[in-house]
Coordinates of C-alpha atoms in Angstrom, one line a residue:
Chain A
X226 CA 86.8 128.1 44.4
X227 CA 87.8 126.1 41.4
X228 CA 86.2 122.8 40.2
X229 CA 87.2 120.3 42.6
X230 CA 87.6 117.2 40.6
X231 CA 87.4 113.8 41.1
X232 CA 90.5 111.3 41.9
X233 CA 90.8 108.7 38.7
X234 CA 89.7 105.4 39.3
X235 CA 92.9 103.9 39.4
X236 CA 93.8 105.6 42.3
X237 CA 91.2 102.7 44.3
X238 CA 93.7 100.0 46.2
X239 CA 93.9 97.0 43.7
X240 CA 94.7 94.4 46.0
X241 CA 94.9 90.6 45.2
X242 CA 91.0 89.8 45.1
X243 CA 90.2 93.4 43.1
X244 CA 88.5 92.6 39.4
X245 CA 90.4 93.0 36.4
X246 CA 89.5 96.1 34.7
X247 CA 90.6 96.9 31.1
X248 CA 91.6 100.4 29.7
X249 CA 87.9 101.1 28.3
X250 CA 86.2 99.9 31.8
X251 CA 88.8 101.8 33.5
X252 CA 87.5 105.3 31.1
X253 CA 84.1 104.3 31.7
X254 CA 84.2 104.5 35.7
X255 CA 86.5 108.0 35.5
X256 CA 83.5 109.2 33.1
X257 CA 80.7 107.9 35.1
X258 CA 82.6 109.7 38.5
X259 CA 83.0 112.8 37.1
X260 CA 79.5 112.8 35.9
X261 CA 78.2 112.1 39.5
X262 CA 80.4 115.0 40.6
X263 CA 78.9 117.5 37.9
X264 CA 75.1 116.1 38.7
X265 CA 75.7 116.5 42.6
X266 CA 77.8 119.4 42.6
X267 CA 75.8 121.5 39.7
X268 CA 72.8 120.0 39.1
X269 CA 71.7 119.1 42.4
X270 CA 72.0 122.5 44.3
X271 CA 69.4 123.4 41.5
X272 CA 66.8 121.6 43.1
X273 CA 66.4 124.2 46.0
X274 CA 66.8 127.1 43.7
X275 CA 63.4 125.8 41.6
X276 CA 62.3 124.7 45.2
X277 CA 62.2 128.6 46.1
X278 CA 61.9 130.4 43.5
X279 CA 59.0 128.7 42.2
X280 CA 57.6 125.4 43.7
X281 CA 56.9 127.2 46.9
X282 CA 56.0 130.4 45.8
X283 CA 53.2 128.9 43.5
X284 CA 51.9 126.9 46.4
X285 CA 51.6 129.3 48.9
X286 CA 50.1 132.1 46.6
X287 CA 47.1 129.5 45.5
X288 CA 46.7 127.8 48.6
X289 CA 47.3 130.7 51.4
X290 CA 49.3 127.8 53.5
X291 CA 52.3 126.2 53.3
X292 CA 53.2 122.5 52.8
X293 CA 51.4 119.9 55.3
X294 CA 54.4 117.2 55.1
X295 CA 57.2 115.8 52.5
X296 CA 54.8 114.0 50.4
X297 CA 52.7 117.1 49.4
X298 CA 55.7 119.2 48.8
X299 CA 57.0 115.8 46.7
X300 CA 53.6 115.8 44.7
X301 CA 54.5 119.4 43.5
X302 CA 58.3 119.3 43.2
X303 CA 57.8 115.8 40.8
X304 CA 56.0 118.1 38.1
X305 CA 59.4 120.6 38.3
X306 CA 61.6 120.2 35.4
X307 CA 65.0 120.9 36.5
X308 CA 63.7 117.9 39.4
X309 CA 62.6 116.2 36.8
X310 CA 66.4 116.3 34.9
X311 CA 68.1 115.8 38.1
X312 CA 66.1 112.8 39.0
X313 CA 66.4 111.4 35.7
X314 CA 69.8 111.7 35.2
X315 CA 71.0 110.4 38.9
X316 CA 68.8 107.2 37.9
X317 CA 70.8 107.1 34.8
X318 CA 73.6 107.1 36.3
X319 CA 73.0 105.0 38.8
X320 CA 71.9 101.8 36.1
X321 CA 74.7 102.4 34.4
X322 CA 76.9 102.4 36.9
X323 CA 75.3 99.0 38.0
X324 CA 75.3 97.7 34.2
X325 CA 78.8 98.8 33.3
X326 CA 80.1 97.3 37.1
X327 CA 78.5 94.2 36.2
X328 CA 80.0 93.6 32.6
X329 CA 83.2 93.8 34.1
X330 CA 82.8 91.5 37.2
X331 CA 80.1 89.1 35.5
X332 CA 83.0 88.3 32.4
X333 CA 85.7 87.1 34.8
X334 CA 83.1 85.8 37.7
X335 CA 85.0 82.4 37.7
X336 CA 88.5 84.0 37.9
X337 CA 87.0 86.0 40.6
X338 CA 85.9 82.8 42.5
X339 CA 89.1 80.8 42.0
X340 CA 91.0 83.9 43.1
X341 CA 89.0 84.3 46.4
X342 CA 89.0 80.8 47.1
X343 CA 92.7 80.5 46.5
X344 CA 93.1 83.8 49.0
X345 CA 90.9 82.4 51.5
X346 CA 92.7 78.6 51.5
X347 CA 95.3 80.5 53.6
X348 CA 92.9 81.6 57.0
X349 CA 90.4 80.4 58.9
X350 CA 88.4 83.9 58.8
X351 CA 85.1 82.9 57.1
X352 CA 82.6 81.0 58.5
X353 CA 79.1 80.3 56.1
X354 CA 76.2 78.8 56.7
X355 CA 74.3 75.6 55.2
X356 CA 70.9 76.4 54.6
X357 CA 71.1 80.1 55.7
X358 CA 68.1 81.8 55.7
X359 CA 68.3 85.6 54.0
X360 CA 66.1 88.1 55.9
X361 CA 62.9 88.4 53.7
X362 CA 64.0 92.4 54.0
X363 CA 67.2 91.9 52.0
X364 CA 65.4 89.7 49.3
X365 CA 62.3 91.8 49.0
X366 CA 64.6 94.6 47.4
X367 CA 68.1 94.9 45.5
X368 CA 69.6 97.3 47.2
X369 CA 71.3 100.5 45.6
X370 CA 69.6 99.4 42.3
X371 CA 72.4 96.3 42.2
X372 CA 70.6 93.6 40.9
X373 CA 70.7 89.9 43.0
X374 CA 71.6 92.4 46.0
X375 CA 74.4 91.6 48.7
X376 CA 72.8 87.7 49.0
X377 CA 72.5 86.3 45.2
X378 CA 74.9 83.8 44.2
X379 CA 75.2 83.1 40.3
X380 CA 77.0 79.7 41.3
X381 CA 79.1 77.7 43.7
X382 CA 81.8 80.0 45.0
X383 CA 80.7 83.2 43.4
X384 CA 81.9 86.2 44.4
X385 CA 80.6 89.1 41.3
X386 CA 78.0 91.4 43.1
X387 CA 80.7 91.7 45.9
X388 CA 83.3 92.6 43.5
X389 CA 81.0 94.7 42.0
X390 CA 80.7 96.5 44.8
X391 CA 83.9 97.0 46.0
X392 CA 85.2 98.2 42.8
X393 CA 81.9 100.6 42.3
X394 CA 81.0 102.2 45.3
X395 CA 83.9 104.8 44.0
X396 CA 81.6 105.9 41.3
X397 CA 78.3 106.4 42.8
X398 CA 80.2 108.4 45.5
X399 CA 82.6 110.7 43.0
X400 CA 86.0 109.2 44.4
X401 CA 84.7 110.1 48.0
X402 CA 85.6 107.5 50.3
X403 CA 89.0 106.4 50.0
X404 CA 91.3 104.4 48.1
X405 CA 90.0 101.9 49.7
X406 CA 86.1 102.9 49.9
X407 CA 86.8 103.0 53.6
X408 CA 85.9 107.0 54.8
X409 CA 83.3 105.6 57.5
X410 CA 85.1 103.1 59.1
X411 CA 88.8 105.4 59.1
X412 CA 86.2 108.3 60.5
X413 CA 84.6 106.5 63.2
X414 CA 88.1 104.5 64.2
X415 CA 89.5 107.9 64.4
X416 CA 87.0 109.9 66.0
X417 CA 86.1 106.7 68.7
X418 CA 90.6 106.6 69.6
X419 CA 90.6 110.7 69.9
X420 CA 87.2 110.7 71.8
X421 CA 87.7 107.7 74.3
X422 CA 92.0 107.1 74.0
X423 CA 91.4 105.0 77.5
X424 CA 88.9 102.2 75.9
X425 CA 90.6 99.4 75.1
X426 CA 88.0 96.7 73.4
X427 CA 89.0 93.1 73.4
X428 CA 85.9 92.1 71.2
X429 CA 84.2 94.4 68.3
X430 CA 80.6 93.4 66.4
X431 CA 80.5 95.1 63.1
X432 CA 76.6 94.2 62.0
X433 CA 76.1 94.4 58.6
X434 CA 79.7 94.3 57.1
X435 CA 79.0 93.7 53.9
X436 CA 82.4 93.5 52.1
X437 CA 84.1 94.6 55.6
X438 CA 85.2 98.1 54.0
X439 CA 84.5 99.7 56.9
X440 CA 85.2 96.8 59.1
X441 CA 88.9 96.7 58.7
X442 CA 89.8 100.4 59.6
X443 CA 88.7 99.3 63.6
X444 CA 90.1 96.2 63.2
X445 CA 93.6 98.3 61.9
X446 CA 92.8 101.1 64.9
X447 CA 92.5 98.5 67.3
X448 CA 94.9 95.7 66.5
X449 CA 94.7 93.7 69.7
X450 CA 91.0 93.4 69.6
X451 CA 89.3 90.3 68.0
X452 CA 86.4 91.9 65.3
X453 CA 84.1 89.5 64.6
X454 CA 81.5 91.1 61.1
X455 CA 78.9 89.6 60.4
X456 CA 76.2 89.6 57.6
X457 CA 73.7 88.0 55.4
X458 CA 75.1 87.8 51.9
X459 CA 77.6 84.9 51.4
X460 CA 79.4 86.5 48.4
X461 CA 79.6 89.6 50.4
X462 CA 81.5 87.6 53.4
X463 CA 83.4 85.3 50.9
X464 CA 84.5 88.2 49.1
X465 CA 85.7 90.3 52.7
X466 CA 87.5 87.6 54.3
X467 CA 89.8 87.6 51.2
X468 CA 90.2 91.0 50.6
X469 CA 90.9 91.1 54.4
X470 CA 93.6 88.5 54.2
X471 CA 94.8 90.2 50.7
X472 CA 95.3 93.4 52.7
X473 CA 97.1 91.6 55.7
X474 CA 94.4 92.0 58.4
X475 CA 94.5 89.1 60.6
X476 CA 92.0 90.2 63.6
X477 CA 88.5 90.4 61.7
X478 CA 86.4 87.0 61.3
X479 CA 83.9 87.1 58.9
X480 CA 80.9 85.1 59.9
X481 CA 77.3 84.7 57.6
X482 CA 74.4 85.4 61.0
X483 CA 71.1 87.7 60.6
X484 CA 71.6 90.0 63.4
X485 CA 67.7 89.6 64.8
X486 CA 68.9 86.2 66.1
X487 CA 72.5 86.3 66.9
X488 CA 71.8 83.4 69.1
X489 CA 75.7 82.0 68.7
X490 CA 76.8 84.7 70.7
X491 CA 76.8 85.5 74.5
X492 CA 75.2 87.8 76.3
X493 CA 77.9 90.6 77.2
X494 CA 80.0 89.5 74.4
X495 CA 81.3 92.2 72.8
X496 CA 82.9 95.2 74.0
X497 CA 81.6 97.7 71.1
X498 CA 78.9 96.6 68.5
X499 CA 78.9 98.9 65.7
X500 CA 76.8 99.5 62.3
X501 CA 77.6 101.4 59.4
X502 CA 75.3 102.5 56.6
X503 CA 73.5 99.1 57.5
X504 CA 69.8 100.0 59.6
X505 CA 68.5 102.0 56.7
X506 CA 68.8 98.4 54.8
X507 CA 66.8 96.4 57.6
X508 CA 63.3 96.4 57.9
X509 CA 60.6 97.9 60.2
X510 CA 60.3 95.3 62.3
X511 CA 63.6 93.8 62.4
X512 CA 65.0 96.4 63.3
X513 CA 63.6 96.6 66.5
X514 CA 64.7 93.1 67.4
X515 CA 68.1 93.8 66.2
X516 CA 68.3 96.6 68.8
X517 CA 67.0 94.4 71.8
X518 CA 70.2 91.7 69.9
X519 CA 72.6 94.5 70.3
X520 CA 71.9 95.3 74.1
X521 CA 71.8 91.6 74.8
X522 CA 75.6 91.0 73.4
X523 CA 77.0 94.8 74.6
X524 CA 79.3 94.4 77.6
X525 CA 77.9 96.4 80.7
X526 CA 80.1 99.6 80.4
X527 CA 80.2 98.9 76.5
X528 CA 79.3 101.1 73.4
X529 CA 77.1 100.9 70.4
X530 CA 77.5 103.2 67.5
X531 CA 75.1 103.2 64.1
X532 CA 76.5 105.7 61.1
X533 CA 73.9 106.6 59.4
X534 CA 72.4 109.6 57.6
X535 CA 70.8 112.1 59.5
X536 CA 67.4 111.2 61.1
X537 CA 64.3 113.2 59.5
X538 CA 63.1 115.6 63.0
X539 CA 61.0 118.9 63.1
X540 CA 63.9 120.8 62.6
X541 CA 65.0 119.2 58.9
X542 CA 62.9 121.0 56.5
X543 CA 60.3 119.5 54.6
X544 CA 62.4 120.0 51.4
X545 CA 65.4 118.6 52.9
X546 CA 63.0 115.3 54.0
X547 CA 61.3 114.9 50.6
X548 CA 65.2 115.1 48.6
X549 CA 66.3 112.6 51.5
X550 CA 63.8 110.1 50.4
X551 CA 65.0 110.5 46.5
X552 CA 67.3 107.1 47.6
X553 CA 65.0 105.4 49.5
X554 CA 62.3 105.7 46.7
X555 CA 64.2 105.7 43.3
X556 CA 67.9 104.0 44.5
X557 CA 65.7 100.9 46.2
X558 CA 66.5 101.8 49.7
X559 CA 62.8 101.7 50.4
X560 CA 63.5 101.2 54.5
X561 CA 65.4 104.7 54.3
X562 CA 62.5 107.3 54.5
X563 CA 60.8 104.8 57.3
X564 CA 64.1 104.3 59.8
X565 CA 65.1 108.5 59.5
X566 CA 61.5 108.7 60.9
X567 CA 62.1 106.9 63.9
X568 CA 63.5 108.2 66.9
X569 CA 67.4 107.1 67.7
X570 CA 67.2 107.7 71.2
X571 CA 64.0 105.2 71.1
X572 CA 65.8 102.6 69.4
X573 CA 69.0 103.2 71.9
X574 CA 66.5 102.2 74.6
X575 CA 65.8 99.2 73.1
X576 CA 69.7 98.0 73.2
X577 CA 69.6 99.4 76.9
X578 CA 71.0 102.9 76.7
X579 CA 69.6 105.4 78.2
X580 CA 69.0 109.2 77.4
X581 CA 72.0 110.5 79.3
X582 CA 74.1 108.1 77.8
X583 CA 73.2 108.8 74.4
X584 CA 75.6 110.4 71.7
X585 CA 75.2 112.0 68.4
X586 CA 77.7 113.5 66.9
X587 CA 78.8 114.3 63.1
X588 CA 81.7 112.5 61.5
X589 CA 82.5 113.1 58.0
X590 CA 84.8 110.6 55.6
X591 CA 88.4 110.6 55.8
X592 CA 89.8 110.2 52.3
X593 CA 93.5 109.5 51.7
X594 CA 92.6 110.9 47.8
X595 CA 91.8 114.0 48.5
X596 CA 94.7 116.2 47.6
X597 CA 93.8 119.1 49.1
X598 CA 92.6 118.0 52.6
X599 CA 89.4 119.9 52.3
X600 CA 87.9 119.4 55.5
X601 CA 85.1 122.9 54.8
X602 CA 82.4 122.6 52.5
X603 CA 80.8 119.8 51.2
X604 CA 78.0 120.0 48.7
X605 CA 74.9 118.5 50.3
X606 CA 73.7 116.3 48.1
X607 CA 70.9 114.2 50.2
X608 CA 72.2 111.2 51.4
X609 CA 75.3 110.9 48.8
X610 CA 77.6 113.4 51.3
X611 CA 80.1 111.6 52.6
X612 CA 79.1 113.2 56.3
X613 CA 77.4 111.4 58.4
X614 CA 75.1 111.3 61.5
X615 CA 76.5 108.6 63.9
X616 CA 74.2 107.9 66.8
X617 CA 74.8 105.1 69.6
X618 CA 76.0 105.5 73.4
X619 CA 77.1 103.4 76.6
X620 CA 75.6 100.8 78.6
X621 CA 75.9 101.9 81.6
X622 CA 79.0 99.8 83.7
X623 CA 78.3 97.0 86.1
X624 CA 76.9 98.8 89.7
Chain B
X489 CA 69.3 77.1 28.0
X490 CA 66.1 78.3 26.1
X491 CA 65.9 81.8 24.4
X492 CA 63.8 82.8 27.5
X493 CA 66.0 82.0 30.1
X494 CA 68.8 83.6 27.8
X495 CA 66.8 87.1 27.5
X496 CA 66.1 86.8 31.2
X497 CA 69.5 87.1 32.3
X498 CA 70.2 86.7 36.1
X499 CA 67.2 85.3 36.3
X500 CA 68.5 82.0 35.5
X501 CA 70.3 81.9 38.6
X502 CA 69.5 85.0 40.4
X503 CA 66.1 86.7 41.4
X504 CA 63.8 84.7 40.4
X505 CA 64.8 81.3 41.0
X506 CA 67.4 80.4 43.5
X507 CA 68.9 77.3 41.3
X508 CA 72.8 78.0 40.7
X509 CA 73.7 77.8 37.3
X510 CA 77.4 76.5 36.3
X511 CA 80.2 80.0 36.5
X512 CA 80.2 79.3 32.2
X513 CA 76.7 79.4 32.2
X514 CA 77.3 83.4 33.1
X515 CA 75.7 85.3 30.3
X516 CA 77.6 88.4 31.2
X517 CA 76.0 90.7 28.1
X518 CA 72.8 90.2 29.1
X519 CA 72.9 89.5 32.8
X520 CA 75.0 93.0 33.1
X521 CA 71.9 94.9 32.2
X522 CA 69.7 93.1 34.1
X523 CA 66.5 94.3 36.1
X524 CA 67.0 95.3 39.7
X525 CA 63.1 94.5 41.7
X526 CA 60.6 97.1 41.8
X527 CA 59.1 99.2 39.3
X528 CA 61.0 101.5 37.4
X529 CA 60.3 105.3 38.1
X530 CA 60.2 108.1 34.9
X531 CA 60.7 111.5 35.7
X532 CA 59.3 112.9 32.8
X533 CA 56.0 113.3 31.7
X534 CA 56.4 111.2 28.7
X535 CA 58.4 108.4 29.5
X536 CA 60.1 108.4 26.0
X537 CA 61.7 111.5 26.7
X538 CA 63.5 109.4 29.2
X539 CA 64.0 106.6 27.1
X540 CA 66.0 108.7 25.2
X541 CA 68.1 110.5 27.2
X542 CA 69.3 107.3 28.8
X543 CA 70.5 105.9 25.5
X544 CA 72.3 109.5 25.1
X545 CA 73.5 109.3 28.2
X546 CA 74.7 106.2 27.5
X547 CA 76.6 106.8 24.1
X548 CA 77.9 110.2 25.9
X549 CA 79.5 107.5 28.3
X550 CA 81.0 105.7 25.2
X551 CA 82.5 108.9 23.7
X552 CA 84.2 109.6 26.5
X553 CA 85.5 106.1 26.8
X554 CA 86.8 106.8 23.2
X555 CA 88.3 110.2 24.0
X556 CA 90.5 108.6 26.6
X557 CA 91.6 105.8 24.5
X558 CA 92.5 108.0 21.4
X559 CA 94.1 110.3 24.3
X560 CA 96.3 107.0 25.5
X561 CA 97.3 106.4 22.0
X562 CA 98.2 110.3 21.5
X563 CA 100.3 109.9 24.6
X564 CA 102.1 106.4 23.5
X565 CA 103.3 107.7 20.5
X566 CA 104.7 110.6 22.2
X567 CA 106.3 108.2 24.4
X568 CA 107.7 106.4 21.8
X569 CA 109.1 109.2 20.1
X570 CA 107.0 108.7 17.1
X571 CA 104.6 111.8 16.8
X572 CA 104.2 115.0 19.7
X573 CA 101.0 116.2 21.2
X574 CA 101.9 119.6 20.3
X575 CA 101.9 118.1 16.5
X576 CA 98.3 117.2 16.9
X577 CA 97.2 120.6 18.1
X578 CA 99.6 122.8 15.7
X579 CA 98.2 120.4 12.6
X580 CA 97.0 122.4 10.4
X581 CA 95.2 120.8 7.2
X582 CA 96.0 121.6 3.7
X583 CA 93.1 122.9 2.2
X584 CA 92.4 120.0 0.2
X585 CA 92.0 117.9 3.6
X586 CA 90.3 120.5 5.0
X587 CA 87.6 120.6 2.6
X588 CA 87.5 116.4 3.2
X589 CA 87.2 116.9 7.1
X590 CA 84.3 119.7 6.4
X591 CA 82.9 117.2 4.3
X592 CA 82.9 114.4 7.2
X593 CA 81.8 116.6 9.4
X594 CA 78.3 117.8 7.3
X595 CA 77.6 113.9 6.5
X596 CA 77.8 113.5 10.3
X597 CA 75.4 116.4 11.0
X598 CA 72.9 114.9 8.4
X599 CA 73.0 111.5 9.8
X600 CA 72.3 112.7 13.1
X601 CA 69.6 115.2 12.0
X602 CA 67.7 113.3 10.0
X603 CA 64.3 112.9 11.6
X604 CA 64.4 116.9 11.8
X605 CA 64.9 117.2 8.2
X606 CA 62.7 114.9 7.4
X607 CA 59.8 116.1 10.1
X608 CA 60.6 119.5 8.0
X609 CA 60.1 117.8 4.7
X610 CA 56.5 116.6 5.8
X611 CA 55.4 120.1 6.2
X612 CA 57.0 121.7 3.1
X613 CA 55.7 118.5 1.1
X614 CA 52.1 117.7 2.5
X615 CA 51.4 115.8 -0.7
X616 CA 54.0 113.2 0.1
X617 CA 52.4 112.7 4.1
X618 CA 49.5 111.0 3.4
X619 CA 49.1 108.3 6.0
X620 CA 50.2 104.9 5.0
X621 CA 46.5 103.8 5.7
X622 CA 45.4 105.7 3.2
X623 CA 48.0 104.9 0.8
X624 CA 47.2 101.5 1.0
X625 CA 43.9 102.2 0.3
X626 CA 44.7 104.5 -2.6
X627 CA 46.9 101.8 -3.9
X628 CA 44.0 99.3 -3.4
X629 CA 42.4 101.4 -5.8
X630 CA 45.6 101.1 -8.5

């Protein structure tokens, strides 16, 4: 097969609230993707081959038994030196990623903020809190190696790590999800309309929306039903509400909560709560009371889904488990290795779904960039494929 | 703003303290290359090796941002009917400019190879390595 490359950046939706970019940032992003592509699609397959040929080899022929868990496996694979490339390099890229997103956002932060204010004077989808408290979970850590995280404000009205995101998240993932970084949300609107075409929601959680990416795909799917998405970071939320009204979706209210106490709504609320990419950011203990939050506001006869990457069972080698960690380790996604290890059906108990109602299923991105409509084979590349494990089920209906 | 909180980026307003600054108080060279929280990992068993290869990896990055600029400029002047691609790849030099280019291009090499030629230097000329320690000390002796 040939190279498959990687759209150009350009191709990304520039709607009203999108940073500026010049022609040298624009080069840098387009270098930086392809770069990703090459390390995950070249690079990173090379980690099994040293893995067999002569991390495991070694070990068994000294010790007479093979690997006890992840972490002793990990001890030997760290002293490999095509790991030891790889690792380094997918951190490189991975700062400069974050360094070259920020130059761009951090130069025009106040035309950023005027811009987003100016979109949002137009709706009434925000809603942000005085004195909000940030999980100590979100401010222990910055996330994906983004400095300030989802939650840090430079000043009044700012909006930079958001934009950052929004306009980043294409390099990190080679082009992957969508002109409009969307894949997860377009997948799991899709699949939930072919799957169940009689459920008709009136009122949609999205927990954790971040920018509302993935948000507004259901909201689009679903246009009668009111979406309400919620999350901790103000610039995140400040930042989604205008690039929701920017892109003309009226039905999705953004609204700043910490979904362990999401006292404002009612029990039996909403008809589908929903997470994307958002439990392996919580915390070990949180997360359990946001499950027990997300049984309390799903309908009886309601859903709950959770993308997510795939949970580490018996059945995932050790190998696999140790490269899954890579993110949660050296990307700052330090919950990651600690949530694959729990099990989901356990934590669908806790929102009040049982084993018989459980689902888990595969979905895997729908991008409107890629040309060829590849739906076959996609080089794993531990945690960066943009296929996904989504886990959740149904309350069961009123008797 | 002091020459700490300048070097400390973010910081100002970000991780460390929760205090907003002003949006022209944004020190966007500095606060771009900021920090993210916990330790940094190295790969490598000698965390210089690392050290370098990012700073390739980051002047890679630029060449490449340069490649596609000169390519934009290649492709305007096409576009305004001042010089072809095709020019550019059929060019051949006379061999007066060649000789020039061949020139540049051994000037570059030595810049960029210098601390090999120079490691190479220490071995063939062992009288000029003394350490500086010991020069000093000879020269104390002057």
């Amino acid at each position: 097969m040939p190279y498959q490359l990687p759209p150009v950046w350009t191709k990304l939706h520039q709607h009203a609230v999108f940073p500026e970019f010049n022609h040298d940032e624009r080069a840098r992003y387009n270098f930086l993707a392809n770069l990703n592509r090459f390390i995950s699609t070249v690079i990173a397959p090379g980690n099994k081959i040293a893995f067999d040929k002569r991390v495991e080899p070694l070990f068994l022929k000294e010790n007479k038994r093979t690997f006890q868990d992840r972490f002793e496996l990990g001890e030997l694979m760290k002293k490999d030196p095509l790991y030891q490339m790889w690792a380094a390099l997918r951190r490189s890229t991975m700062e400069m990623r974050q360094q070259n997103g920020r130059a761009v956002v951090l130069r025009q932060a106040a035309s950023l903020a005027k811009k987003v204010a100016q979109q949002l004077k137009e709706t009434n989808n925000l809603e942000l809190k005085e004195n909000f408290s940030v999980p100590p979970y979100l401010t222990h850590v910055d996330n994906h190696l983004m400095p300030g995280s989802y939650h840090t404000e430079y000043f009044k009205g700012d909006v930079a790590n958001a934009a950052n995101y929004d306009s980043g998240l294409f390099v990190t993932s080679g082009g992957m999800l969508g002109s409009l970084t969307d894949g997860g949300g377009r997948a799991i609107a899709r699949w939930m309309k072919d799957k169940y075409p009689n459920f008709k929601p009136h009122k949609i959680l999205d927990i954790g929306c971040g920018i509302g990416h993935n948000t507004l795909p259901i909201a689009e799917m679903y246009p009668d039903a009111e979406v309400v998405a919620i999350d901790a970071g103000a610039p995140m939320l400040r930042y989604g509400a205008a690039r929701a009204t920017a892109l003309g979706i009226k039905n999705v209210k953004f609204i700043q909560l910490d979904a362990a106490t999401m006292t404002e709504f009612k029990d039996e609320e909403f008809d589908w709560v929903q997470t994307t990419m958002f439990l392996h950011e919580t915390g070990g203990k949180a997360i359990h009371k946001i499950f027990n939050e997300i049984g309390r506001v799903t309908k009886q006869g309601g859903v709950n889904l959770h993308i997510e990457q795939p949970q580490y069972t018996a059945d995932m080698s050790m190998f696999e488990q140790f490269m899954r960690d890579w993110d949660a380790y050296y990307n700052a996604e330090p919950y990651w290795g600690h949530m694959h290890d729990l099990a989901p059906e356990n934590l669908m108990n806790e929102s009040g779904v049982d084993k018989k109602n459980f689902i888990q299923v595969g979905v895997k991105a729908i991008n409107d960039l890629d040309k060829k409509k590849i739906d076959g084979k996609v080089t794993e590349d531990y945690g960066r494929s943009p296929i996904w494990n989504v886990f959740g089920g149904w309350k069961p209906p009123r008797p | 703003m002091s020459q700490q909180q300048e070097l400390s980026g973010s910081h100002a307003g970000g991780s460390i303290s929760n205090e907003n600054i002003e949006a022209n108080m944004v020190n966007d060279i500095l606060m771009a290359g900021d920090k993210s929280k916990g330790q940094r990992p190295y790969f490598f068993d000698d965390p210089a090796v690392e050290r370098v290869l990012n700073i390739a990896m980051a002047i890679a990055t630029e060449v490449a941002v340069i490649r596609e600029r000169v390519d934009t400029i290649e492709r305007l002047l096409e576009q305004k009917d001042i010089l072809k691609q095709s020019e550019i790849e059929s060019f051949v030099p006379s061999e007066e400019e060649a000789e020039e280019r061949q020139l540049w291009h051994t000037r570059y090499t030595a810049r960029i190879m210098r601390i090999v030629q120079q490691e190479l230097d220490a071995i063939v000329k062992p009288e000029n390595n003394q350490p500086m320690r010991q020069i000093a000390d000879d020269i104390n002796q002057m």
